[in-house]
Amino acid sequence: MTYEKVTILSNQEISPTVFEMILQTPNFEMGKPGQFVMVYPNHGGMLLPRPISICRQTKNITMLVYKILGDGTRYMSTLKQGDSLLIMGPIGNSFEIKPHKKVALVGGGIGIPPMVFLYDTIKSQEVDVFLGFKDTHFLTTLFTDANLHIVTEDLTALKSLQNPSGNIYPKNGNVLDLLESQSQQYDEIYACGPNPMLKALCKYADKKNIPLQISLEERMACGLGACVCCVANTPQGYVKICCDGPVFYSDKVVL
Amino acid sequence: MVDNVNLSVDIAGVLLKNPVITASGTFGSGKEYSQFIDLNELGGITVKGVSHEPWTGNPPPRVAETYGGMLNSVGLQNPGAAAFISEDLPFLRKYDTKVIVNLCGHSLDEYIAVAKDFSGVFGVDLFELNISCPNIDKGGMSFGTDAATAEKVTAAVKPHLNAPLIVKLSPNVTEIVAIAKAVESGGADGVSLINTLVGTKIDIYNRKPVLANVFGGLSGPAIKPIAVRMVYQVYKNVKIPIIGMGGIMTGEDAIEFIMAGATAVSVGTANFLNPKATVNIIEEMQNFMRNQKITNINEIRGII
């Protein structure tokens, strides 16, 4: 785990209230898909670090994609190229990657960034990607070779979407409808997104008997497993999302 | 400038190499932070609250940030005394620091039961009795907010312990001095204060409390002036040593508590902002003392 001040190379709005931040992180430990970093706003009356999933990482660069949801992320959005930022990570377990033939990646809204990192890692497998947006899309161009299924409440927002390979399928509705309309049988489903989406997916995966790995989000304080603030419920009691998760098999947690 | 400064302090006959201790519930059992700091540098480590039986804790969300503070409603989730004694205590004993075990219970019987769990257990330097946690629906709160009950639980637990007993006081009271005097009469060897202040935060967009438990304990720099005031008042009125805490972020903050009368200090919320906060605070205290020509920390205790 690394805890250090890093330099911001860029920080730009890629969709309304959604920002892509590129950090120079040559000394940062390499993360795995599903892991996250703690971002320390260290500003004004803010005390606690913000957990942000790793969207992409190379030896020198870490990319975070976040949405303005409160004071911390609003402050992050004001930072400029050249500013420094204190971060800690990589934190948590990661998606378990298996030698599968065909898998589905499901991302909803700001749950999509970790799916980019996962996709980068497993794209040698046959991957169907299902992304759900409220309105405007983001990060869709990063799933280059996948069968990309996109749903949105506002189809006009998808008009600008480039579709060079002809494998992008924009639709109205929600990701679950889209997934259910597939005749494919998947060996594994990976998902991150809002709780109602994850709940519906859990039912689907259970019915179809497909292993489902979900990444959970919760308000955190330490990020180290010490404060026991970020918990998920399981039949055996509460577990810590920051260190027992954030990725869980759907049949092991109670949403 | 002076070269050598002495930070060692004595709490109820237990000698700490410096006055900086971790606050219960913010530092796990030390293991989580050992990748960032050398635990040998700490005056002491107060572990997360330990109960006789495992406690499940409150539903999430359990944490909310407020201006200069944070609310938590963890509800003392812990795996129970047996698990603590077999898993965490042996790890802590490898370090040259004092181990302070925080005890909690829902009832007099549970307090006595957890005290007995530690009888014959080697390696605890001090016990801290949590009679003030605001998260528990019954028990904790009522023990710490009534002088007679606070004295009763102190007296009930004390005979079962093989190390000195510090009683951690709740600030959610009308007269902190009355409670401090009561636990002193009950046989406490020291007091620690303050625990968190009960608060809440409302999500105005979703029109509901942020915490699933509605109420939580407020900690962090927002509560520091209250904590310093209470340490000051208690110091003037009891003879037993005080461990001061509440929003300590820097060495200067810690010195403030010492001047108000604290023998040692605990660092809690600061660990979340900076996992190295405790060792930074020790260094900053040393720097302050050197610059102010204070050779021994005990010279400035309670000088206000």
Coordinates of C-alpha atoms in Angstrom, one line a residue:
Chain A
M1 CA 0.0 0.0 0.0
T2 CA 1.3 3.4 -1.0
Y3 CA 0.5 6.7 0.9
E4 CA 1.9 9.7 -1.0
K5 CA 1.4 13.0 -2.6
V6 CA 1.1 12.7 -6.3
T7 CA 0.8 15.3 -9.2
I8 CA -2.4 15.8 -11.2
L9 CA -1.7 15.7 -14.9
S10 CA -5.2 16.5 -16.0
N11 CA -8.7 16.8 -14.5
Q12 CA -11.5 17.3 -16.9
E13 CA -15.2 17.0 -17.0
I14 CA -16.1 14.2 -19.4
S15 CA -19.8 14.3 -18.9
P16 CA -21.9 16.7 -16.7
T17 CA -20.6 16.4 -13.1
V18 CA -18.4 13.4 -14.1
F19 CA -14.6 14.0 -14.1
E20 CA -11.6 12.1 -15.3
M21 CA -8.5 12.8 -13.3
I22 CA -5.1 11.6 -14.5
L23 CA -2.4 11.3 -11.8
Q24 CA 1.3 10.8 -12.1
T25 CA 2.0 7.8 -9.9
P26 CA 5.4 6.3 -10.8
N27 CA 6.0 5.1 -7.2
F28 CA 2.5 3.9 -6.6
E29 CA 1.9 0.2 -6.1
M30 CA 0.1 -1.4 -9.0
G31 CA -3.6 -2.1 -8.3
K32 CA -5.9 -4.8 -9.6
P33 CA -9.4 -4.4 -11.1
G34 CA -11.9 -3.7 -8.4
Q35 CA -9.4 -2.0 -6.1
F36 CA -9.7 1.7 -5.1
V37 CA -7.7 4.5 -3.7
M38 CA -8.4 6.9 -0.9
V39 CA -8.2 10.6 -1.9
Y40 CA -7.6 13.0 0.9
P41 CA -9.2 16.4 0.1
N42 CA -7.4 18.0 3.1
H43 CA -9.3 21.2 2.6
G44 CA -11.6 23.4 4.7
G45 CA -13.6 21.5 7.2
M46 CA -13.2 18.2 5.4
L47 CA -11.5 15.4 7.3
L48 CA -12.1 12.1 5.7
P49 CA -10.6 10.6 2.6
R50 CA -12.9 9.7 -0.3
P51 CA -12.8 6.2 -1.7
I52 CA -12.5 6.3 -5.6
S53 CA -12.2 3.2 -7.7
I54 CA -9.2 2.8 -10.0
C55 CA -10.4 3.2 -13.6
R56 CA -7.1 2.6 -15.3
Q57 CA -3.5 2.2 -14.2
T58 CA -0.2 1.8 -15.9
K59 CA 3.3 1.9 -14.4
N60 CA 3.4 5.7 -14.3
I61 CA -0.2 6.8 -14.5
T62 CA -3.4 6.3 -12.5
M63 CA -6.8 7.4 -13.9
L64 CA -9.7 8.1 -11.6
V65 CA -13.2 8.8 -12.8
Y66 CA -15.5 10.4 -10.2
K67 CA -18.9 12.1 -10.0
I68 CA -19.6 15.2 -8.0
L69 CA -21.7 13.9 -5.2
G70 CA -20.7 16.1 -2.2
D71 CA -18.1 18.4 -0.9
G72 CA -15.1 16.1 -1.3
T73 CA -15.7 15.3 -5.0
R74 CA -16.7 19.0 -5.6
Y75 CA -13.4 20.0 -4.2
M76 CA -11.6 17.4 -6.3
S77 CA -13.3 18.8 -9.4
T78 CA -11.7 22.3 -8.8
L79 CA -8.1 20.9 -8.8
K80 CA -5.9 21.8 -11.8
Q81 CA -3.1 20.3 -13.7
G82 CA 0.1 20.5 -11.6
D83 CA -1.8 20.5 -8.3
S84 CA -0.8 17.8 -5.9
L85 CA -3.1 15.3 -4.2
L86 CA -2.6 13.0 -1.3
I87 CA -3.7 9.4 -2.0
M88 CA -3.5 6.0 -0.4
G89 CA -3.9 2.7 -2.1
P90 CA -4.4 0.4 -3.8
I91 CA -7.0 -0.8 -1.3
G92 CA -9.3 -3.8 -1.1
N93 CA -9.6 -7.2 -2.8
S94 CA -10.3 -7.4 -6.5
F95 CA -12.4 -9.1 -9.1
E96 CA -11.5 -12.8 -9.3
I97 CA -10.4 -13.4 -12.9
K98 CA -10.9 -16.9 -14.2
P99 CA -10.0 -18.6 -17.5
H100 CA -13.5 -18.2 -18.9
K101 CA -14.8 -18.2 -22.4
K102 CA -17.6 -15.7 -22.2
V103 CA -18.3 -13.1 -19.5
A104 CA -20.6 -10.1 -19.0
L105 CA -19.5 -6.8 -17.5
V106 CA -22.3 -4.7 -16.1
G107 CA -21.8 -1.1 -15.1
G108 CA -24.3 1.5 -13.9
G109 CA -23.4 5.2 -13.8
I110 CA -20.4 5.9 -11.7
G111 CA -20.0 2.2 -11.1
I112 CA -18.6 2.0 -14.6
P113 CA -15.0 3.2 -14.0
P114 CA -13.8 0.0 -12.3
M115 CA -15.3 -2.0 -15.2
V116 CA -12.8 -0.3 -17.5
F117 CA -9.9 -1.6 -15.5
L118 CA -11.4 -5.0 -15.4
Y119 CA -12.1 -4.9 -19.2
D120 CA -8.4 -3.9 -19.9
T121 CA -7.4 -7.0 -17.9
I122 CA -9.7 -9.6 -19.4
K123 CA -10.3 -8.5 -22.9
S124 CA -8.7 -11.6 -24.4
Q125 CA -11.9 -13.3 -23.2
E126 CA -15.1 -12.8 -25.1
V127 CA -16.7 -9.9 -23.2
D128 CA -20.1 -8.5 -23.5
V129 CA -20.4 -5.1 -21.8
F130 CA -23.7 -3.7 -20.5
L131 CA -23.6 -0.1 -19.4
G132 CA -26.5 1.9 -18.0
F133 CA -26.7 5.7 -17.9
K134 CA -29.3 8.2 -16.7
D135 CA -28.6 10.5 -19.6
T136 CA -25.2 11.3 -21.2
H137 CA -22.7 8.5 -21.6
F138 CA -19.1 8.4 -20.6
L139 CA -16.1 6.0 -20.9
T140 CA -18.0 4.1 -23.6
T141 CA -15.1 4.4 -26.1
L142 CA -12.8 2.5 -23.8
F143 CA -14.5 -0.8 -24.3
T144 CA -12.9 -1.1 -27.7
D145 CA -13.4 -4.7 -28.8
A146 CA -16.4 -5.7 -26.7
N147 CA -20.0 -6.1 -27.7
L148 CA -21.2 -3.0 -26.1
H149 CA -24.8 -2.7 -25.0
I150 CA -25.9 0.7 -23.7
V151 CA -29.1 1.7 -22.1
T152 CA -30.2 5.2 -21.1
E153 CA -33.3 7.0 -20.1
D154 CA -32.6 9.5 -22.8
L155 CA -31.7 8.0 -26.2
T156 CA -31.0 11.3 -27.8
A157 CA -28.0 11.5 -25.5
L158 CA -26.4 8.6 -27.4
K159 CA -26.6 10.2 -30.8
S160 CA -23.1 11.4 -30.7
L161 CA -21.7 8.0 -29.9
Q162 CA -19.1 6.7 -32.3
N163 CA -19.9 3.2 -33.6
P164 CA -17.1 2.3 -35.9
S165 CA -17.3 -1.4 -35.4
G166 CA -21.1 -1.6 -35.5
N167 CA -21.2 -3.5 -32.2
I168 CA -22.9 -0.8 -30.1
Y169 CA -26.5 -1.3 -29.2
P170 CA -28.2 1.7 -27.7
K171 CA -31.6 1.1 -26.1
N172 CA -34.1 2.5 -23.7
G173 CA -34.7 0.8 -20.4
N174 CA -32.3 -0.7 -17.9
V175 CA -29.3 -2.9 -18.0
L176 CA -31.2 -5.9 -16.6
D177 CA -33.8 -5.8 -19.4
L178 CA -30.9 -5.8 -21.9
L179 CA -29.1 -8.6 -20.2
E180 CA -32.2 -10.7 -20.0
S181 CA -32.9 -10.2 -23.7
Q182 CA -29.6 -12.0 -24.5
S183 CA -29.6 -15.6 -25.6
Q184 CA -26.0 -16.0 -24.4
Q185 CA -25.1 -18.0 -21.4
Y186 CA -22.3 -16.3 -19.5
D187 CA -19.7 -18.1 -17.4
E188 CA -19.4 -15.2 -15.0
I189 CA -20.9 -11.7 -14.5
Y190 CA -19.0 -8.8 -13.0
A191 CA -20.9 -5.8 -11.9
C192 CA -20.7 -2.4 -10.2
G193 CA -23.4 0.2 -9.9
P194 CA -26.3 1.5 -7.9
N195 CA -27.9 -0.9 -5.3
P196 CA -31.2 -1.4 -7.1
M197 CA -29.2 -2.6 -10.2
L198 CA -27.1 -4.9 -8.2
K199 CA -30.1 -6.3 -6.4
A200 CA -31.9 -7.1 -9.7
L201 CA -28.7 -8.7 -11.0
C202 CA -28.4 -10.9 -8.0
K203 CA -31.8 -12.3 -8.7
Y204 CA -31.0 -12.8 -12.3
A205 CA -27.7 -14.5 -11.6
D206 CA -29.3 -16.7 -9.0
K207 CA -32.1 -17.7 -11.4
K208 CA -29.6 -18.5 -14.2
N209 CA -27.1 -20.0 -11.9
I210 CA -24.3 -17.8 -13.1
P211 CA -21.5 -16.7 -10.7
L212 CA -21.8 -13.0 -10.1
Q213 CA -19.1 -10.7 -8.6
I214 CA -20.3 -7.3 -7.4
S215 CA -18.3 -4.3 -6.2
L216 CA -19.9 -2.4 -3.3
E217 CA -19.7 1.2 -2.3
E218 CA -20.1 2.7 1.2
R219 CA -19.0 5.8 3.2
M220 CA -15.6 5.1 4.7
A221 CA -13.3 6.7 7.2
C222 CA -9.9 4.9 7.5
G223 CA -9.8 2.6 4.5
L224 CA -7.7 0.2 6.5
G225 CA -10.3 -2.0 8.3
A226 CA -9.7 -0.2 11.6
C227 CA -12.8 1.9 12.1
V228 CA -15.4 -0.6 11.0
C229 CA -17.6 2.1 9.4
C230 CA -18.0 0.7 5.9
V231 CA -19.9 -2.6 6.3
A232 CA -21.9 -4.9 4.1
N233 CA -24.4 -7.3 5.6
T234 CA -23.9 -11.1 5.2
P235 CA -25.7 -14.1 6.7
Q236 CA -22.8 -14.3 9.1
G237 CA -23.0 -10.6 10.2
Y238 CA -21.3 -7.4 9.0
V239 CA -18.1 -7.5 7.0
K240 CA -15.8 -4.6 6.1
I241 CA -16.2 -3.4 2.5
C242 CA -12.7 -1.7 2.5
C243 CA -10.7 -4.8 3.3
D244 CA -13.1 -7.9 3.0
G245 CA -14.4 -6.3 -0.2
P246 CA -15.2 -4.2 -2.1
V247 CA -15.8 -7.2 -4.4
F248 CA -18.1 -9.9 -3.2
Y249 CA -19.8 -13.0 -4.7
S250 CA -23.5 -12.1 -4.9
D251 CA -24.5 -15.1 -2.8
K252 CA -22.3 -14.1 0.1
V253 CA -23.8 -10.7 0.8
V254 CA -27.3 -9.4 1.7
L255 CA -28.0 -6.2 -0.2
Chain B
M1 CA 16.3 25.6 22.6
V2 CA 16.9 22.6 24.7
D3 CA 18.4 19.3 23.3
N4 CA 16.8 16.6 25.4
V5 CA 13.2 16.6 26.2
N6 CA 11.5 14.1 28.5
L7 CA 8.1 13.0 27.4
S8 CA 7.5 10.1 29.6
V9 CA 4.5 10.1 31.9
D10 CA 3.0 8.0 34.6
I11 CA -0.6 6.9 34.5
A12 CA -1.6 5.1 37.7
G13 CA 1.9 3.6 38.1
V14 CA 2.2 2.6 34.4
L15 CA 5.1 4.4 32.8
L16 CA 4.5 5.6 29.2
K17 CA 7.5 6.6 27.1
N18 CA 5.4 9.5 25.8
P19 CA 1.9 10.8 26.4
V20 CA 0.5 9.9 22.9
I21 CA -2.0 7.0 22.9
T22 CA -4.4 6.0 20.2
A23 CA -8.1 6.5 20.9
S24 CA -10.3 3.4 21.1
G25 CA -12.2 2.5 17.9
T26 CA -10.0 4.5 15.6
F27 CA -6.9 2.3 15.4
G28 CA -8.3 -1.2 15.3
S29 CA -5.9 -3.3 17.2
G30 CA -2.9 -1.6 15.8
K31 CA -2.2 -4.1 13.1
E32 CA -3.9 -2.0 10.5
Y33 CA -1.6 0.9 11.1
S34 CA 1.7 -1.0 11.5
Q35 CA 2.4 -0.7 7.8
F36 CA 2.6 3.1 8.2
I37 CA 4.2 3.7 11.6
D38 CA 6.4 1.9 14.1
L39 CA 4.0 1.0 16.9
N40 CA 7.0 1.0 19.3
E41 CA 7.1 4.8 19.0
L42 CA 3.6 5.2 20.6
G43 CA 3.1 5.8 24.3
G44 CA 0.2 3.4 24.2
I45 CA -2.4 1.8 22.0
T46 CA -6.0 1.7 23.1
V47 CA -7.7 -1.0 21.2
K48 CA -11.2 -1.0 19.8
G49 CA -14.0 -1.7 22.4
V50 CA -14.1 -5.3 23.6
S51 CA -17.3 -7.0 24.9
H52 CA -17.9 -10.3 26.5
E53 CA -19.9 -11.7 23.6
P54 CA -19.4 -10.6 20.0
W55 CA -21.4 -7.5 19.1
T56 CA -22.8 -7.1 15.6
G57 CA -22.9 -3.3 15.5
N58 CA -25.4 -0.9 13.8
P59 CA -26.6 -1.0 10.2
P60 CA -24.7 1.1 7.6
P61 CA -24.3 3.9 6.7
R62 CA -22.2 4.3 9.9
V63 CA -20.2 7.4 9.2
A64 CA -21.0 11.0 8.1
E65 CA -18.6 13.9 7.7
T66 CA -19.5 17.3 9.2
Y67 CA -17.6 20.5 9.2
G68 CA -14.4 19.8 11.1
G69 CA -15.8 16.6 12.5
M70 CA -17.3 13.2 11.8
L71 CA -20.2 11.3 13.2
N72 CA -20.0 7.5 13.6
S73 CA -22.6 5.0 14.6
V74 CA -20.5 1.8 14.4
G75 CA -22.1 0.5 17.6
L76 CA -19.0 -1.2 18.9
Q77 CA -19.0 -4.0 16.5
N78 CA -16.4 -6.5 17.8
P79 CA -15.8 -10.2 17.8
G80 CA -15.8 -10.5 21.6
A81 CA -13.2 -10.9 24.3
A82 CA -12.1 -14.5 23.5
A83 CA -11.3 -13.6 19.9
F84 CA -9.4 -10.4 21.0
I85 CA -7.4 -12.3 23.5
S86 CA -6.4 -15.1 21.1
E87 CA -5.8 -13.0 18.0
D88 CA -5.1 -9.3 18.7
L89 CA -3.4 -9.3 22.1
P90 CA -0.4 -11.6 21.1
F91 CA 0.3 -9.2 18.1
L92 CA 0.2 -6.1 20.4
R93 CA 2.5 -7.8 22.9
K94 CA 5.3 -7.9 20.4
Y95 CA 5.7 -4.1 20.6
D96 CA 7.3 -2.0 23.3
T97 CA 4.2 0.1 23.9
K98 CA 1.5 0.1 26.6
V99 CA -1.6 -1.9 25.7
I100 CA -4.9 -0.4 26.9
V101 CA -8.0 -2.6 26.6
N102 CA -11.3 -0.8 26.2
L103 CA -14.1 -2.7 27.8
C104 CA -17.8 -2.3 27.0
G105 CA -21.1 -3.8 28.1
H106 CA -24.8 -3.4 27.9
S107 CA -25.4 -4.2 31.5
L108 CA -23.6 -4.5 34.8
D109 CA -23.4 -8.2 34.3
E110 CA -21.9 -7.8 30.9
Y111 CA -19.3 -5.4 32.2
I112 CA -18.3 -7.8 35.0
A113 CA -18.3 -10.7 32.5
V114 CA -15.8 -8.9 30.1
A115 CA -13.7 -7.9 33.1
K116 CA -13.5 -11.6 34.2
D117 CA -12.6 -12.6 30.6
F118 CA -9.3 -10.8 31.2
S119 CA -8.6 -12.3 34.6
G120 CA -5.4 -14.3 34.3
V121 CA -4.7 -12.8 30.9
F122 CA -1.2 -11.5 30.6
G123 CA -0.2 -8.4 28.7
V124 CA -2.8 -5.7 29.4
D125 CA -1.2 -2.6 31.0
L126 CA -4.4 -0.6 31.6
F127 CA -8.1 -1.1 31.2
E128 CA -10.4 1.6 29.9
L129 CA -14.0 1.3 30.9
N130 CA -16.4 2.6 28.2
I131 CA -19.4 3.8 30.1
S132 CA -20.1 6.5 27.7
C133 CA -20.5 5.2 24.2
P134 CA -23.6 7.0 22.7
N135 CA -24.2 4.3 20.1
I136 CA -25.7 1.6 22.2
D137 CA -29.4 1.8 22.8
K138 CA -29.3 0.7 26.4
G139 CA -26.5 0.4 28.9
G140 CA -23.6 2.5 27.8
M141 CA -25.4 5.8 27.7
S142 CA -27.2 5.5 31.0
F143 CA -24.1 4.3 32.9
G144 CA -22.1 7.4 31.9
T145 CA -24.7 10.0 32.3
D146 CA -25.7 9.3 35.9
A147 CA -23.1 9.8 38.7
A148 CA -24.4 7.0 41.0
T149 CA -24.6 4.5 38.1
A150 CA -21.1 5.5 36.9
E151 CA -19.7 4.9 40.4
K152 CA -21.6 1.6 40.7
V153 CA -20.2 0.1 37.4
T154 CA -16.7 1.3 38.3
A155 CA -16.8 -0.3 41.7
A156 CA -18.3 -3.5 40.2
V157 CA -15.7 -4.0 37.5
K158 CA -12.6 -2.9 39.5
P159 CA -12.1 -6.0 41.7
H160 CA -11.9 -8.3 38.7
L161 CA -9.1 -6.5 36.9
N162 CA -5.4 -7.2 37.2
A163 CA -4.3 -3.8 35.9
P164 CA -5.3 -0.2 36.7
L165 CA -8.7 1.0 35.6
I166 CA -9.3 4.2 33.6
V167 CA -12.9 5.2 33.2
K168 CA -13.8 6.9 29.9
L169 CA -16.3 9.7 30.5
S170 CA -19.2 10.8 28.3
P171 CA -19.4 14.6 27.5
N172 CA -23.2 14.2 27.1
V173 CA -23.8 15.3 30.7
T174 CA -24.8 18.4 32.6
E175 CA -22.0 18.3 35.1
I176 CA -18.8 16.4 34.0
V177 CA -17.1 17.0 37.4
A178 CA -19.8 15.2 39.3
I179 CA -19.3 12.1 37.1
A180 CA -15.5 12.3 37.4
K181 CA -15.7 12.5 41.2
A182 CA -18.2 9.6 41.3
V183 CA -15.9 7.2 39.3
E184 CA -13.0 8.4 41.5
S185 CA -15.0 7.3 44.5
G186 CA -15.9 4.1 42.8
G187 CA -12.2 3.2 42.6
A188 CA -11.1 4.4 39.2
D189 CA -7.3 4.8 38.9
G190 CA -7.8 7.5 36.2
V191 CA -10.3 9.0 33.8
S192 CA -10.2 9.5 30.1
L193 CA -12.3 12.2 28.4
I194 CA -14.0 13.0 26.3
N195 CA -15.9 10.4 24.4
T196 CA -17.9 11.6 21.4
L197 CA -20.8 14.0 21.5
V198 CA -24.2 12.8 20.3
G199 CA -25.2 14.4 17.0
T200 CA -26.9 13.8 13.7
K201 CA -26.8 14.9 10.1
I202 CA -29.7 15.1 7.7
D203 CA -29.5 14.5 4.0
I204 CA -31.8 17.3 2.8
Y205 CA -32.1 16.0 -0.8
N206 CA -33.3 12.6 0.3
R207 CA -35.0 14.0 3.4
K208 CA -33.6 11.4 5.8
P209 CA -30.8 11.1 8.3
V210 CA -27.4 10.2 6.8
L211 CA -26.7 7.6 9.5
A212 CA -29.0 4.5 9.5
N213 CA -28.9 4.7 13.3
V214 CA -30.0 8.4 13.0
F215 CA -27.7 9.5 15.9
G216 CA -23.9 9.1 16.0
G217 CA -20.9 10.2 18.0
L218 CA -19.3 13.4 16.9
S219 CA -15.5 13.5 17.0
G220 CA -12.7 15.6 15.4
P221 CA -11.4 19.1 15.8
A222 CA -15.0 20.4 16.0
I223 CA -15.3 19.1 19.6
K224 CA -11.8 20.1 20.8
P225 CA -12.8 23.3 22.8
I226 CA -15.4 21.3 24.7
A227 CA -12.9 18.5 25.4
V228 CA -10.2 21.0 26.7
R229 CA -12.8 22.7 28.9
M230 CA -13.9 19.4 30.4
V231 CA -10.3 18.3 31.1
Y232 CA -9.6 21.6 32.7
Q233 CA -12.7 21.3 35.0
V234 CA -12.0 17.7 35.9
Y235 CA -8.3 18.3 36.6
K236 CA -9.3 20.9 39.2
N237 CA -11.6 18.5 41.0
V238 CA -10.1 15.0 41.0
K239 CA -6.7 13.6 42.1
I240 CA -6.5 10.7 39.6
P241 CA -4.7 11.2 36.3
I242 CA -6.5 12.2 33.1
I243 CA -6.1 11.0 29.5
G244 CA -7.4 13.9 27.4
M245 CA -8.9 13.5 24.0
G246 CA -11.2 15.1 21.5
G247 CA -10.1 16.5 18.1
I248 CA -6.3 16.4 18.6
M249 CA -4.7 16.8 15.2
T250 CA -1.3 18.3 16.0
G251 CA 1.3 18.5 18.7
E252 CA 0.1 21.9 19.7
D253 CA -3.4 20.5 20.3
A254 CA -1.9 17.8 22.5
I255 CA 0.0 20.4 24.5
E256 CA -3.2 22.3 25.0
F257 CA -4.7 19.2 26.7
I258 CA -1.6 18.7 28.9
M259 CA -1.7 22.4 30.0
A260 CA -5.4 21.9 30.8
G261 CA -4.4 19.0 33.1
A262 CA -4.1 15.9 31.1
T263 CA -1.3 13.5 31.9
A264 CA -1.6 11.8 28.5
V265 CA -3.6 12.3 25.3
S266 CA -5.4 10.1 22.8
V267 CA -5.5 10.6 19.1
G268 CA -8.5 9.3 17.2
T269 CA -10.1 10.9 14.2
A270 CA -6.7 12.3 13.1
N271 CA -5.7 8.7 12.2
F272 CA -8.3 8.7 9.4
L273 CA -6.8 11.9 7.8
N274 CA -3.3 10.7 8.2
P275 CA -2.3 7.2 9.2
K276 CA 1.0 8.7 10.6
A277 CA -0.8 11.3 12.7
T278 CA 0.3 9.8 16.1
V279 CA 4.0 9.8 15.4
N280 CA 3.8 13.3 13.8
I281 CA 2.1 14.6 17.0
I282 CA 4.9 13.1 19.1
E283 CA 7.5 14.9 17.0
E284 CA 5.6 18.1 17.1
M285 CA 5.3 18.0 20.9
Q286 CA 9.1 17.5 21.1
N287 CA 9.7 20.4 18.8
F288 CA 7.3 22.6 20.8
M289 CA 9.1 21.7 24.0
R290 CA 12.6 22.3 22.5
N291 CA 11.5 25.7 21.3
Q292 CA 9.8 26.6 24.5
K293 CA 12.7 25.3 26.6
I294 CA 10.6 22.7 28.4
T295 CA 12.7 19.8 29.4
N296 CA 10.0 17.6 31.0
I297 CA 6.4 17.4 29.8
N298 CA 5.3 17.1 33.4
E299 CA 6.4 20.7 34.0
I300 CA 3.5 22.0 32.0
R301 CA 0.7 19.7 33.1
G302 CA -2.2 21.7 34.5
I303 CA -0.4 25.0 34.5
I304 CA -3.5 26.9 33.4

